[in-house]
């Protein structure tokens, strides 16, 4: 069996060092050195965070937009004309790395992501799939609304300042210049967390610190999100409502405005949706081994993330799973097979070496 093994390689991205596609290719190269006759299927994964858009097929669209600080940048998304679906990572335009070190926790906004959405609609998109991970924002999707022509205003009728903090003064949203086709699309919101919008487990409290928010700013942002939910009649406790700084709040309101309910907004855990979309379950029926990978393997990897999703599917299919990781924490569940990457700055060499090790171990067991 070993020389003609059927192997699936389905890693997540290694943030900042390798995309999921690159990681899959590097791991496969290492495996082939040991098992040259193996049938290897590359199935790069994502969980709603960075790299989600690239998992799906279609045209790569790149255009000027703004980052979370309002500065000019370029961002890309994937458009599939066969299904009229745009796959957009919030991190592409509104991500944290591009604004790291800037003190913008209360003013960072998602306007740049809204520009990508509006562009996709001009190309014929009727469904927008947003990967919600990795945002620098806590603005309840207000920036997206502004880009689509819906302007949040205070009691005096003035447009709110950009970002999440001024949402504490939200009185209503002006839709006089609303982009109707964009507002009416079907929304698939892929999350890598199940956080509510507000409270101790909410967007500001849990993710505010990594976005540079102080304790006082976290309190202000949490209160602003709660106020926004009350004004827009959104359930702040709904699982996933807090992902990407509460983007689902604004989108749920917008879609409800257009359709009378939020039935056209689907907040879903990213990794299972992506695994289903690329056919991992079907591939597992013929597989002898599945290999995944991520930067750090710990207990959180098994809470809706790529590795946890694949572990569930592989266990059900009785297929062994091995994970290549930059770091392997001590708190991972018992029975998880993991290979820690060698210390190096060459990620390609690290992953090829991990692929070789995994293949050698598989050969020995076979």
mmCIF file of C-alpha atoms in Angstrom:
data_model
loop_
_atom_site.group_PDB
_atom_site.id
_atom_site.type_symbol
_atom_site.label_atom_id
_atom_site.label_comp_id
_atom_site.label_asym_id
_atom_site.label_seq_id
_atom_site.Cartn_x
_atom_site.Cartn_y
_atom_site.Cartn_z
ATOM 1 C CA UNK A 1 0.000 0.000 0.000
ATOM 2 C CA UNK A 2 2.765 2.445 0.921
ATOM 3 C CA UNK A 3 4.255 3.056 -2.516
ATOM 4 C CA UNK A 4 0.860 3.739 -4.096
ATOM 5 C CA UNK A 5 -0.668 5.482 -1.101
ATOM 6 C CA UNK A 6 -3.496 7.972 -1.588
ATOM 7 C CA UNK A 7 -2.609 11.095 0.392
ATOM 8 C CA UNK A 8 -4.549 14.329 0.913
ATOM 9 C CA UNK A 9 -2.570 17.442 1.832
ATOM 10 C CA UNK A 10 -4.858 20.081 3.343
ATOM 11 C CA UNK A 11 -2.998 22.724 5.357
ATOM 12 C CA UNK A 12 -4.126 26.106 6.583
ATOM 13 C CA UNK A 13 -1.922 29.087 5.781
ATOM 14 C CA UNK A 14 1.173 29.723 7.871
ATOM 15 C CA UNK A 15 0.468 33.383 8.530
ATOM 16 C CA UNK A 16 3.106 35.705 7.156
ATOM 17 C CA UNK A 17 5.283 32.916 5.753
ATOM 18 C CA UNK A 18 3.281 30.638 3.430
ATOM 19 C CA UNK A 19 -0.171 30.627 1.917
ATOM 20 C CA UNK A 20 -2.205 27.449 2.184
ATOM 21 C CA UNK A 21 -1.439 26.720 -1.474
ATOM 22 C CA UNK A 22 2.284 27.159 -0.931
ATOM 23 C CA UNK A 23 2.239 25.072 2.241
ATOM 24 C CA UNK A 24 0.446 22.249 0.418
ATOM 25 C CA UNK A 25 2.995 22.311 -2.410
ATOM 26 C CA UNK A 26 5.987 22.321 -0.047
ATOM 27 C CA UNK A 27 4.596 19.451 2.045
ATOM 28 C CA UNK A 28 3.823 17.490 -1.122
ATOM 29 C CA UNK A 29 7.371 17.967 -2.400
ATOM 30 C CA UNK A 30 8.730 16.429 0.787
ATOM 31 C CA UNK A 31 6.293 13.518 0.671
ATOM 32 C CA UNK A 32 7.207 12.745 -2.957
ATOM 33 C CA UNK A 33 10.876 12.423 -2.029
ATOM 34 C CA UNK A 34 9.946 9.395 0.096
ATOM 35 C CA UNK A 35 6.831 8.166 -1.707
ATOM 36 C CA UNK A 36 7.373 9.024 -5.394
ATOM 37 C CA UNK A 37 4.515 6.805 -6.563
ATOM 38 C CA UNK A 38 1.925 8.101 -4.107
ATOM 39 C CA UNK A 39 -1.256 9.729 -5.388
ATOM 40 C CA UNK A 40 -1.247 13.166 -3.774
ATOM 41 C CA UNK A 41 -4.246 15.486 -3.788
ATOM 42 C CA UNK A 42 -3.662 19.087 -2.772
ATOM 43 C CA UNK A 43 -6.619 20.550 -0.888
ATOM 44 C CA UNK A 44 -5.436 23.842 0.683
ATOM 45 C CA UNK A 45 -7.767 24.925 3.453
ATOM 46 C CA UNK A 46 -8.860 28.011 5.364
ATOM 47 C CA UNK A 47 -11.218 28.701 8.233
ATOM 48 C CA UNK A 48 -12.695 32.064 7.309
ATOM 49 C CA UNK A 49 -9.481 33.895 8.083
ATOM 50 C CA UNK A 50 -6.628 34.986 5.874
ATOM 51 C CA UNK A 51 -6.406 32.913 2.707
ATOM 52 C CA UNK A 52 -10.086 31.980 2.501
ATOM 53 C CA UNK A 53 -10.657 33.729 -0.840
ATOM 54 C CA UNK A 54 -7.719 31.932 -2.471
ATOM 55 C CA UNK A 55 -9.198 28.503 -1.703
ATOM 56 C CA UNK A 56 -12.021 29.058 -4.170
ATOM 57 C CA UNK A 57 -11.718 29.007 -7.939
ATOM 58 C CA UNK A 58 -12.370 31.977 -10.182
ATOM 59 C CA UNK A 59 -10.839 35.176 -11.461
ATOM 60 C CA UNK A 60 -8.368 37.051 -9.275
ATOM 61 C CA UNK A 61 -9.483 40.680 -9.123
ATOM 62 C CA UNK A 62 -7.095 43.338 -7.805
ATOM 63 C CA UNK A 63 -8.013 46.993 -7.373
ATOM 64 C CA UNK A 64 -7.137 50.126 -5.395
ATOM 65 C CA UNK A 65 -8.958 50.550 -2.101
ATOM 66 C CA UNK A 66 -8.194 51.710 1.440
ATOM 67 C CA UNK A 67 -6.869 49.888 4.467
ATOM 68 C CA UNK A 68 -8.330 50.013 7.960
ATOM 69 C CA UNK A 69 -6.534 53.313 8.605
ATOM 70 C CA UNK A 70 -8.017 54.891 5.476
ATOM 71 C CA UNK A 71 -4.761 54.849 3.542
ATOM 72 C CA UNK A 72 -4.621 53.889 -0.118
ATOM 73 C CA UNK A 73 -3.717 50.258 -0.767
ATOM 74 C CA UNK A 74 -4.385 47.439 -3.217
ATOM 75 C CA UNK A 75 -6.397 44.346 -2.378
ATOM 76 C CA UNK A 76 -7.518 41.241 -4.242
ATOM 77 C CA UNK A 77 -10.516 38.933 -4.172
ATOM 78 C CA UNK A 78 -11.779 35.981 -6.193
ATOM 79 C CA UNK A 79 -14.789 36.236 -8.497
ATOM 80 C CA UNK A 80 -16.451 33.138 -9.908
ATOM 81 C CA UNK A 81 -18.666 34.227 -12.821
ATOM 82 C CA UNK A 82 -20.140 30.726 -13.172
ATOM 83 C CA UNK A 83 -21.895 31.110 -9.820
ATOM 84 C CA UNK A 84 -21.928 34.918 -9.633
ATOM 85 C CA UNK A 85 -20.086 34.630 -6.326
ATOM 86 C CA UNK A 86 -17.314 36.850 -4.994
ATOM 87 C CA UNK A 87 -14.995 35.453 -2.322
ATOM 88 C CA UNK A 88 -13.539 38.275 -0.274
ATOM 89 C CA UNK A 89 -11.236 38.175 2.744
ATOM 90 C CA UNK A 90 -11.911 41.054 5.109
ATOM 91 C CA UNK A 91 -8.196 40.839 5.922
ATOM 92 C CA UNK A 92 -7.310 41.703 2.307
ATOM 93 C CA UNK A 93 -8.224 45.372 2.672
ATOM 94 C CA UNK A 94 -9.101 45.739 6.349
ATOM 95 C CA UNK A 95 -6.549 43.395 7.889
ATOM 96 C CA UNK A 96 -4.353 43.939 10.927
ATOM 97 C CA UNK A 97 -0.824 43.483 9.504
ATOM 98 C CA UNK A 98 -1.087 46.521 7.210
ATOM 99 C CA UNK A 99 -1.850 48.828 10.143
ATOM 100 C CA UNK A 100 0.117 47.124 12.921
ATOM 101 C CA UNK A 101 1.568 49.653 15.321
ATOM 102 C CA UNK A 102 -0.885 52.412 14.444
ATOM 103 C CA UNK A 103 -3.120 53.611 17.269
ATOM 104 C CA UNK A 104 -6.401 53.244 15.397
ATOM 105 C CA UNK A 105 -8.349 50.717 17.479
ATOM 106 C CA UNK A 106 -11.315 53.080 17.815
ATOM 107 C CA UNK A 107 -11.189 54.536 14.302
ATOM 108 C CA UNK A 108 -10.233 51.551 12.114
ATOM 109 C CA UNK A 109 -12.984 50.840 9.615
ATOM 110 C CA UNK A 110 -14.077 48.382 6.921
ATOM 111 C CA UNK A 111 -14.659 50.889 4.117
ATOM 112 C CA UNK A 112 -11.943 49.264 1.992
ATOM 113 C CA UNK A 113 -13.735 45.920 2.174
ATOM 114 C CA UNK A 114 -16.935 47.654 1.104
ATOM 115 C CA UNK A 115 -15.125 48.939 -1.994
ATOM 116 C CA UNK A 116 -14.289 45.342 -2.944
ATOM 117 C CA UNK A 117 -17.904 44.288 -2.398
ATOM 118 C CA UNK A 118 -19.240 47.124 -4.549
ATOM 119 C CA UNK A 119 -16.762 46.258 -7.290
ATOM 120 C CA UNK A 120 -17.810 42.608 -7.242
ATOM 121 C CA UNK A 121 -21.459 43.579 -7.676
ATOM 122 C CA UNK A 122 -20.589 45.626 -10.767
ATOM 123 C CA UNK A 123 -19.103 42.427 -12.221
ATOM 124 C CA UNK A 124 -22.348 40.538 -11.659
ATOM 125 C CA UNK A 125 -21.912 39.100 -8.178
ATOM 126 C CA UNK A 126 -25.195 38.215 -6.510
ATOM 127 C CA UNK A 127 -23.573 36.294 -3.661
ATOM 128 C CA UNK A 128 -20.791 37.645 -1.445
ATOM 129 C CA UNK A 129 -18.786 35.196 0.624
ATOM 130 C CA UNK A 130 -16.801 37.079 3.247
ATOM 131 C CA UNK A 131 -13.954 35.478 5.198
ATOM 132 C CA UNK A 132 -14.190 37.352 8.488
ATOM 133 C CA UNK A 133 -10.866 36.519 10.152
ATOM 134 C CA UNK A 134 -7.892 38.807 10.645
ATOM 135 C CA UNK A 135 -9.575 42.208 10.674
ATOM 136 C CA UNK A 136 -8.101 45.301 12.312
ATOM 137 C CA UNK A 137 -11.579 46.736 12.848
ATOM 138 C CA UNK A 138 -14.333 46.909 15.450
ATOM 139 C CA UNK A 139 -16.848 48.995 13.517
ATOM 140 C CA UNK A 140 -19.866 46.673 13.210
ATOM 141 C CA UNK A 141 -19.404 46.768 9.442
ATOM 142 C CA UNK A 142 -20.188 50.494 9.365
ATOM 143 C CA UNK A 143 -17.407 51.150 6.864
ATOM 144 C CA UNK A 144 -18.879 48.567 4.510
ATOM 145 C CA UNK A 145 -22.273 50.252 4.833
ATOM 146 C CA UNK A 146 -20.779 53.644 3.956
ATOM 147 C CA UNK A 147 -19.070 52.174 0.887
ATOM 148 C CA UNK A 148 -22.455 50.818 -0.182
ATOM 149 C CA UNK A 149 -24.178 54.170 0.272
ATOM 150 C CA UNK A 150 -25.706 53.685 3.739
ATOM 151 C CA UNK A 151 -24.471 56.460 6.043
ATOM 152 C CA UNK A 152 -24.669 56.128 9.852
ATOM 153 C CA UNK A 153 -25.748 59.463 11.374
ATOM 154 C CA UNK A 154 -26.157 60.962 14.835
ATOM 155 C CA UNK A 155 -29.208 62.757 16.254
ATOM 156 C CA UNK A 156 -28.124 66.003 14.636
ATOM 157 C CA UNK A 157 -28.016 64.303 11.226
ATOM 158 C CA UNK A 158 -24.249 64.451 10.900
ATOM 159 C CA UNK A 159 -22.355 61.475 9.510
ATOM 160 C CA UNK A 160 -20.509 59.575 12.215
ATOM 161 C CA UNK A 161 -16.740 59.556 12.322
ATOM 162 C CA UNK A 162 -15.250 56.395 10.886
ATOM 163 C CA UNK A 163 -14.507 53.468 13.167
ATOM 164 C CA UNK A 164 -16.289 51.826 16.052
ATOM 165 C CA UNK A 165 -16.077 54.385 18.831
ATOM 166 C CA UNK A 166 -18.454 56.974 17.347
ATOM 167 C CA UNK A 167 -21.132 54.314 16.902
ATOM 168 C CA UNK A 168 -22.052 55.154 20.486
ATOM 169 C CA UNK A 169 -23.742 58.212 18.904
ATOM 170 C CA UNK A 170 -25.616 56.274 16.203
ATOM 171 C CA UNK A 171 -29.208 57.426 15.793
ATOM 172 C CA UNK A 172 -30.144 56.146 12.326
ATOM 173 C CA UNK A 173 -28.691 55.070 8.986
ATOM 174 C CA UNK A 174 -29.365 57.248 5.962
ATOM 175 C CA UNK A 175 -30.133 55.102 2.896
ATOM 176 C CA UNK A 176 -30.915 57.868 0.392
ATOM 177 C CA UNK A 177 -27.959 56.862 -1.789
ATOM 178 C CA UNK A 178 -27.980 53.128 -1.063
ATOM 179 C CA UNK A 179 -26.447 50.792 -3.651
ATOM 180 C CA UNK A 180 -29.542 48.616 -4.015
ATOM 181 C CA UNK A 181 -27.974 45.713 -5.986
ATOM 182 C CA UNK A 182 -25.144 45.431 -3.458
ATOM 183 C CA UNK A 183 -27.497 45.620 -0.493
ATOM 184 C CA UNK A 184 -29.693 42.859 -1.918
ATOM 185 C CA UNK A 185 -27.031 40.170 -2.411
ATOM 186 C CA UNK A 186 -26.905 36.828 -0.629
ATOM 187 C CA UNK A 187 -24.315 36.968 2.159
ATOM 188 C CA UNK A 188 -22.207 34.030 3.317
ATOM 189 C CA UNK A 189 -20.204 35.116 6.363
ATOM 190 C CA UNK A 190 -17.480 32.605 7.199
ATOM 191 C CA UNK A 191 -16.222 32.875 10.761
ATOM 192 C CA UNK A 192 -13.307 31.325 12.593
ATOM 193 C CA UNK A 193 -14.820 32.236 15.983
ATOM 194 C CA UNK A 194 -18.255 31.953 17.576
ATOM 195 C CA UNK A 195 -17.997 35.136 19.638
ATOM 196 C CA UNK A 196 -21.088 37.231 20.344
ATOM 197 C CA UNK A 197 -20.969 40.911 19.489
ATOM 198 C CA UNK A 198 -20.619 42.210 23.030
ATOM 199 C CA UNK A 199 -19.870 41.247 26.606
ATOM 200 C CA UNK A 200 -16.889 39.439 28.176
ATOM 201 C CA UNK A 201 -16.590 37.102 25.175
ATOM 202 C CA UNK A 202 -17.469 39.768 22.614
ATOM 203 C CA UNK A 203 -15.609 41.425 19.768
ATOM 204 C CA UNK A 204 -14.044 44.241 21.774
ATOM 205 C CA UNK A 205 -13.200 42.315 24.939
ATOM 206 C CA UNK A 206 -11.597 39.306 23.257
ATOM 207 C CA UNK A 207 -10.058 40.785 20.121
ATOM 208 C CA UNK A 208 -9.635 44.439 21.061
ATOM 209 C CA UNK A 209 -6.258 43.920 22.764
ATOM 210 C CA UNK A 210 -4.677 42.356 19.664
ATOM 211 C CA UNK A 211 -5.966 45.319 17.662
ATOM 212 C CA UNK A 212 -4.208 47.722 20.020
ATOM 213 C CA UNK A 213 -7.186 48.802 22.126
ATOM 214 C CA UNK A 214 -6.606 49.951 25.704
ATOM 215 C CA UNK A 215 -8.934 48.875 28.531
ATOM 216 C CA UNK A 216 -10.803 52.180 28.292
ATOM 217 C CA UNK A 217 -11.116 51.841 24.506
ATOM 218 C CA UNK A 218 -12.383 48.259 24.871
ATOM 219 C CA UNK A 219 -15.133 49.491 27.200
ATOM 220 C CA UNK A 220 -16.067 52.235 24.751
ATOM 221 C CA UNK A 221 -16.096 49.896 21.738
ATOM 222 C CA UNK A 222 -18.153 47.295 23.605
ATOM 223 C CA UNK A 223 -20.712 49.931 24.604
ATOM 224 C CA UNK A 224 -20.780 51.284 21.041
ATOM 225 C CA UNK A 225 -21.407 47.813 19.586
ATOM 226 C CA UNK A 226 -24.167 47.160 22.123
ATOM 227 C CA UNK A 227 -25.794 50.505 21.317
ATOM 228 C CA UNK A 228 -25.562 49.750 17.593
ATOM 229 C CA UNK A 229 -27.240 46.367 18.067
ATOM 230 C CA UNK A 230 -30.050 48.032 20.002
ATOM 231 C CA UNK A 231 -30.582 50.772 17.414
ATOM 232 C CA UNK A 232 -30.499 48.295 14.510
ATOM 233 C CA UNK A 233 -32.506 45.593 16.344
ATOM 234 C CA UNK A 234 -29.748 42.968 16.111
ATOM 235 C CA UNK A 235 -29.286 40.109 18.591
ATOM 236 C CA UNK A 236 -25.862 40.852 20.049
ATOM 237 C CA UNK A 237 -25.604 37.353 21.542
ATOM 238 C CA UNK A 238 -25.934 35.476 18.257
ATOM 239 C CA UNK A 239 -22.882 33.193 17.794
ATOM 240 C CA UNK A 240 -20.418 34.677 15.317
ATOM 241 C CA UNK A 241 -21.946 38.161 15.475
ATOM 242 C CA UNK A 242 -18.701 39.390 17.016
ATOM 243 C CA UNK A 243 -16.408 38.065 14.270
ATOM 244 C CA UNK A 244 -14.261 40.701 12.534
ATOM 245 C CA UNK A 245 -15.342 43.425 14.919
ATOM 246 C CA UNK A 246 -19.043 42.779 14.457
ATOM 247 C CA UNK A 247 -19.275 43.018 10.667
ATOM 248 C CA UNK A 248 -22.357 40.777 10.722
ATOM 249 C CA UNK A 249 -24.212 43.476 12.681
ATOM 250 C CA UNK A 250 -24.234 45.961 9.820
ATOM 251 C CA UNK A 251 -24.749 43.338 7.131
ATOM 252 C CA UNK A 252 -27.644 41.702 8.996
ATOM 253 C CA UNK A 253 -29.337 45.078 9.333
ATOM 254 C CA UNK A 254 -28.754 45.881 5.655
ATOM 255 C CA UNK A 255 -30.118 42.575 4.396
ATOM 256 C CA UNK A 256 -33.124 42.775 6.712
ATOM 257 C CA UNK A 257 -33.852 46.236 5.349
ATOM 258 C CA UNK A 258 -33.882 44.835 1.818
ATOM 259 C CA UNK A 259 -35.661 41.519 2.354
ATOM 260 C CA UNK A 260 -37.711 41.962 5.523
ATOM 261 C CA UNK A 261 -35.648 39.397 7.430
ATOM 262 C CA UNK A 262 -32.058 38.210 7.808
ATOM 263 C CA UNK A 263 -32.790 35.049 5.822
ATOM 264 C CA UNK A 264 -30.273 36.108 3.168
ATOM 265 C CA UNK A 265 -27.413 36.307 5.695
ATOM 266 C CA UNK A 266 -25.740 33.034 6.616
ATOM 267 C CA UNK A 267 -23.198 33.148 9.461
ATOM 268 C CA UNK A 268 -21.319 29.864 9.212
ATOM 269 C CA UNK A 269 -18.148 28.308 10.642
ATOM 270 C CA UNK A 270 -15.584 28.693 7.878
ATOM 271 C CA UNK A 271 -13.561 25.493 8.035
ATOM 272 C CA UNK A 272 -16.474 23.017 7.653
ATOM 273 C CA UNK A 273 -17.963 25.038 4.793
ATOM 274 C CA UNK A 274 -14.638 25.154 2.966
ATOM 275 C CA UNK A 275 -13.950 21.455 3.575
ATOM 276 C CA UNK A 276 -17.339 20.657 2.058
ATOM 277 C CA UNK A 277 -16.832 23.061 -0.857
ATOM 278 C CA UNK A 278 -13.540 21.481 -1.917
ATOM 279 C CA UNK A 279 -14.782 17.926 -1.402
ATOM 280 C CA UNK A 280 -12.641 16.762 1.512
ATOM 281 C CA UNK A 281 -15.254 14.284 2.760
ATOM 282 C CA UNK A 282 -15.408 12.588 -0.645
ATOM 283 C CA UNK A 283 -11.607 12.517 -0.919
ATOM 284 C CA UNK A 284 -11.334 10.834 2.474
ATOM 285 C CA UNK A 285 -13.311 7.812 1.271
ATOM 286 C CA UNK A 286 -10.309 6.802 -0.861
ATOM 287 C CA UNK A 287 -7.502 8.192 1.310
ATOM 288 C CA UNK A 288 -4.794 6.384 3.289
ATOM 289 C CA UNK A 289 -3.511 9.540 4.996
ATOM 290 C CA UNK A 290 -4.416 13.211 5.363
ATOM 291 C CA UNK A 291 -1.804 15.836 6.198
ATOM 292 C CA UNK A 292 -2.657 19.288 7.520
ATOM 293 C CA UNK A 293 -0.618 22.131 8.915
ATOM 294 C CA UNK A 294 -0.713 25.493 10.662
ATOM 295 C CA UNK A 295 1.607 27.885 12.427
ATOM 296 C CA UNK A 296 0.753 26.862 15.982
ATOM 297 C CA UNK A 297 -1.068 23.714 17.041
ATOM 298 C CA UNK A 298 -2.822 24.107 20.379
ATOM 299 C CA UNK A 299 -6.187 23.503 22.016
ATOM 300 C CA UNK A 300 -7.766 26.359 20.032
ATOM 301 C CA UNK A 301 -6.920 24.480 16.823
ATOM 302 C CA UNK A 302 -9.799 22.148 17.655
ATOM 303 C CA UNK A 303 -12.467 24.826 18.115
ATOM 304 C CA UNK A 304 -13.817 25.380 14.619
ATOM 305 C CA UNK A 305 -10.401 25.746 13.012
ATOM 306 C CA UNK A 306 -8.984 23.823 10.055
ATOM 307 C CA UNK A 307 -7.186 21.122 12.046
ATOM 308 C CA UNK A 308 -10.160 20.450 14.312
ATOM 309 C CA UNK A 309 -12.514 20.187 11.344
ATOM 310 C CA UNK A 310 -10.205 17.783 9.520
ATOM 311 C CA UNK A 311 -9.686 15.742 12.686
ATOM 312 C CA UNK A 312 -13.449 15.246 12.991
ATOM 313 C CA UNK A 313 -13.808 14.261 9.331
ATOM 314 C CA UNK A 314 -10.726 12.005 9.328
ATOM 315 C CA UNK A 315 -11.812 10.232 12.509
ATOM 316 C CA UNK A 316 -15.238 9.549 11.028
ATOM 317 C CA UNK A 317 -13.579 8.153 7.874
ATOM 318 C CA UNK A 318 -10.996 6.165 9.884
ATOM 319 C CA UNK A 319 -8.130 7.913 8.065
ATOM 320 C CA UNK A 320 -5.012 8.934 10.030
ATOM 321 C CA UNK A 321 -4.320 12.670 10.279
ATOM 322 C CA UNK A 322 -0.864 14.163 10.780
ATOM 323 C CA UNK A 323 -0.319 17.872 11.407
ATOM 324 C CA UNK A 324 2.827 19.829 10.539
ATOM 325 C CA UNK A 325 3.110 22.880 12.792
ATOM 326 C CA UNK A 326 5.615 25.581 13.577
ATOM 327 C CA UNK A 327 4.880 25.073 17.264
ATOM 328 C CA UNK A 328 3.117 22.185 18.992
ATOM 329 C CA UNK A 329 1.663 23.118 22.378
ATOM 330 C CA UNK A 330 1.354 20.710 25.268
ATOM 331 C CA UNK A 331 -2.424 21.145 25.534
ATOM 332 C CA UNK A 332 -3.424 19.424 22.283
ATOM 333 C CA UNK A 333 -5.821 16.476 22.652
ATOM 334 C CA UNK A 334 -4.372 13.027 23.202
ATOM 335 C CA UNK A 335 -3.860 10.929 20.099
ATOM 336 C CA UNK A 336 -3.076 13.814 17.730
ATOM 337 C CA UNK A 337 -0.086 13.038 15.514
ATOM 338 C CA UNK A 338 2.017 16.154 14.948
ATOM 339 C CA UNK A 339 5.399 17.015 13.475
ATOM 340 C CA UNK A 340 7.015 20.234 14.668
ATOM 341 C CA UNK A 341 8.884 22.156 11.990
ATOM 342 C CA UNK A 342 12.653 22.393 12.186
ATOM 343 C CA UNK A 343 13.989 25.771 13.333
ATOM 344 C CA UNK A 344 14.723 27.786 10.214
ATOM 345 C CA UNK A 345 13.786 30.963 8.381
ATOM 346 C CA UNK A 346 13.210 28.989 5.167
ATOM 347 C CA UNK A 347 9.584 27.895 5.386
ATOM 348 C CA UNK A 348 9.780 25.946 2.138
ATOM 349 C CA UNK A 349 12.651 23.862 3.492
ATOM 350 C CA UNK A 350 10.862 23.437 6.819
ATOM 351 C CA UNK A 351 7.692 22.111 5.207
ATOM 352 C CA UNK A 352 9.541 19.854 2.760
ATOM 353 C CA UNK A 353 11.412 18.353 5.714
ATOM 354 C CA UNK A 354 8.137 17.878 7.580
ATOM 355 C CA UNK A 355 6.662 16.194 4.511
ATOM 356 C CA UNK A 356 9.621 13.815 4.381
ATOM 357 C CA UNK A 357 9.278 12.976 8.073
ATOM 358 C CA UNK A 358 5.549 12.362 7.798
ATOM 359 C CA UNK A 359 6.051 10.132 4.751
ATOM 360 C CA UNK A 360 8.851 8.173 6.459
ATOM 361 C CA UNK A 361 6.669 7.590 9.516
ATOM 362 C CA UNK A 362 3.765 6.529 7.312
ATOM 363 C CA UNK A 363 6.044 4.130 5.412
ATOM 364 C CA UNK A 364 7.266 2.614 8.656
ATOM 365 C CA UNK A 365 3.744 2.084 9.976
ATOM 366 C CA UNK A 366 2.605 0.585 6.675
#
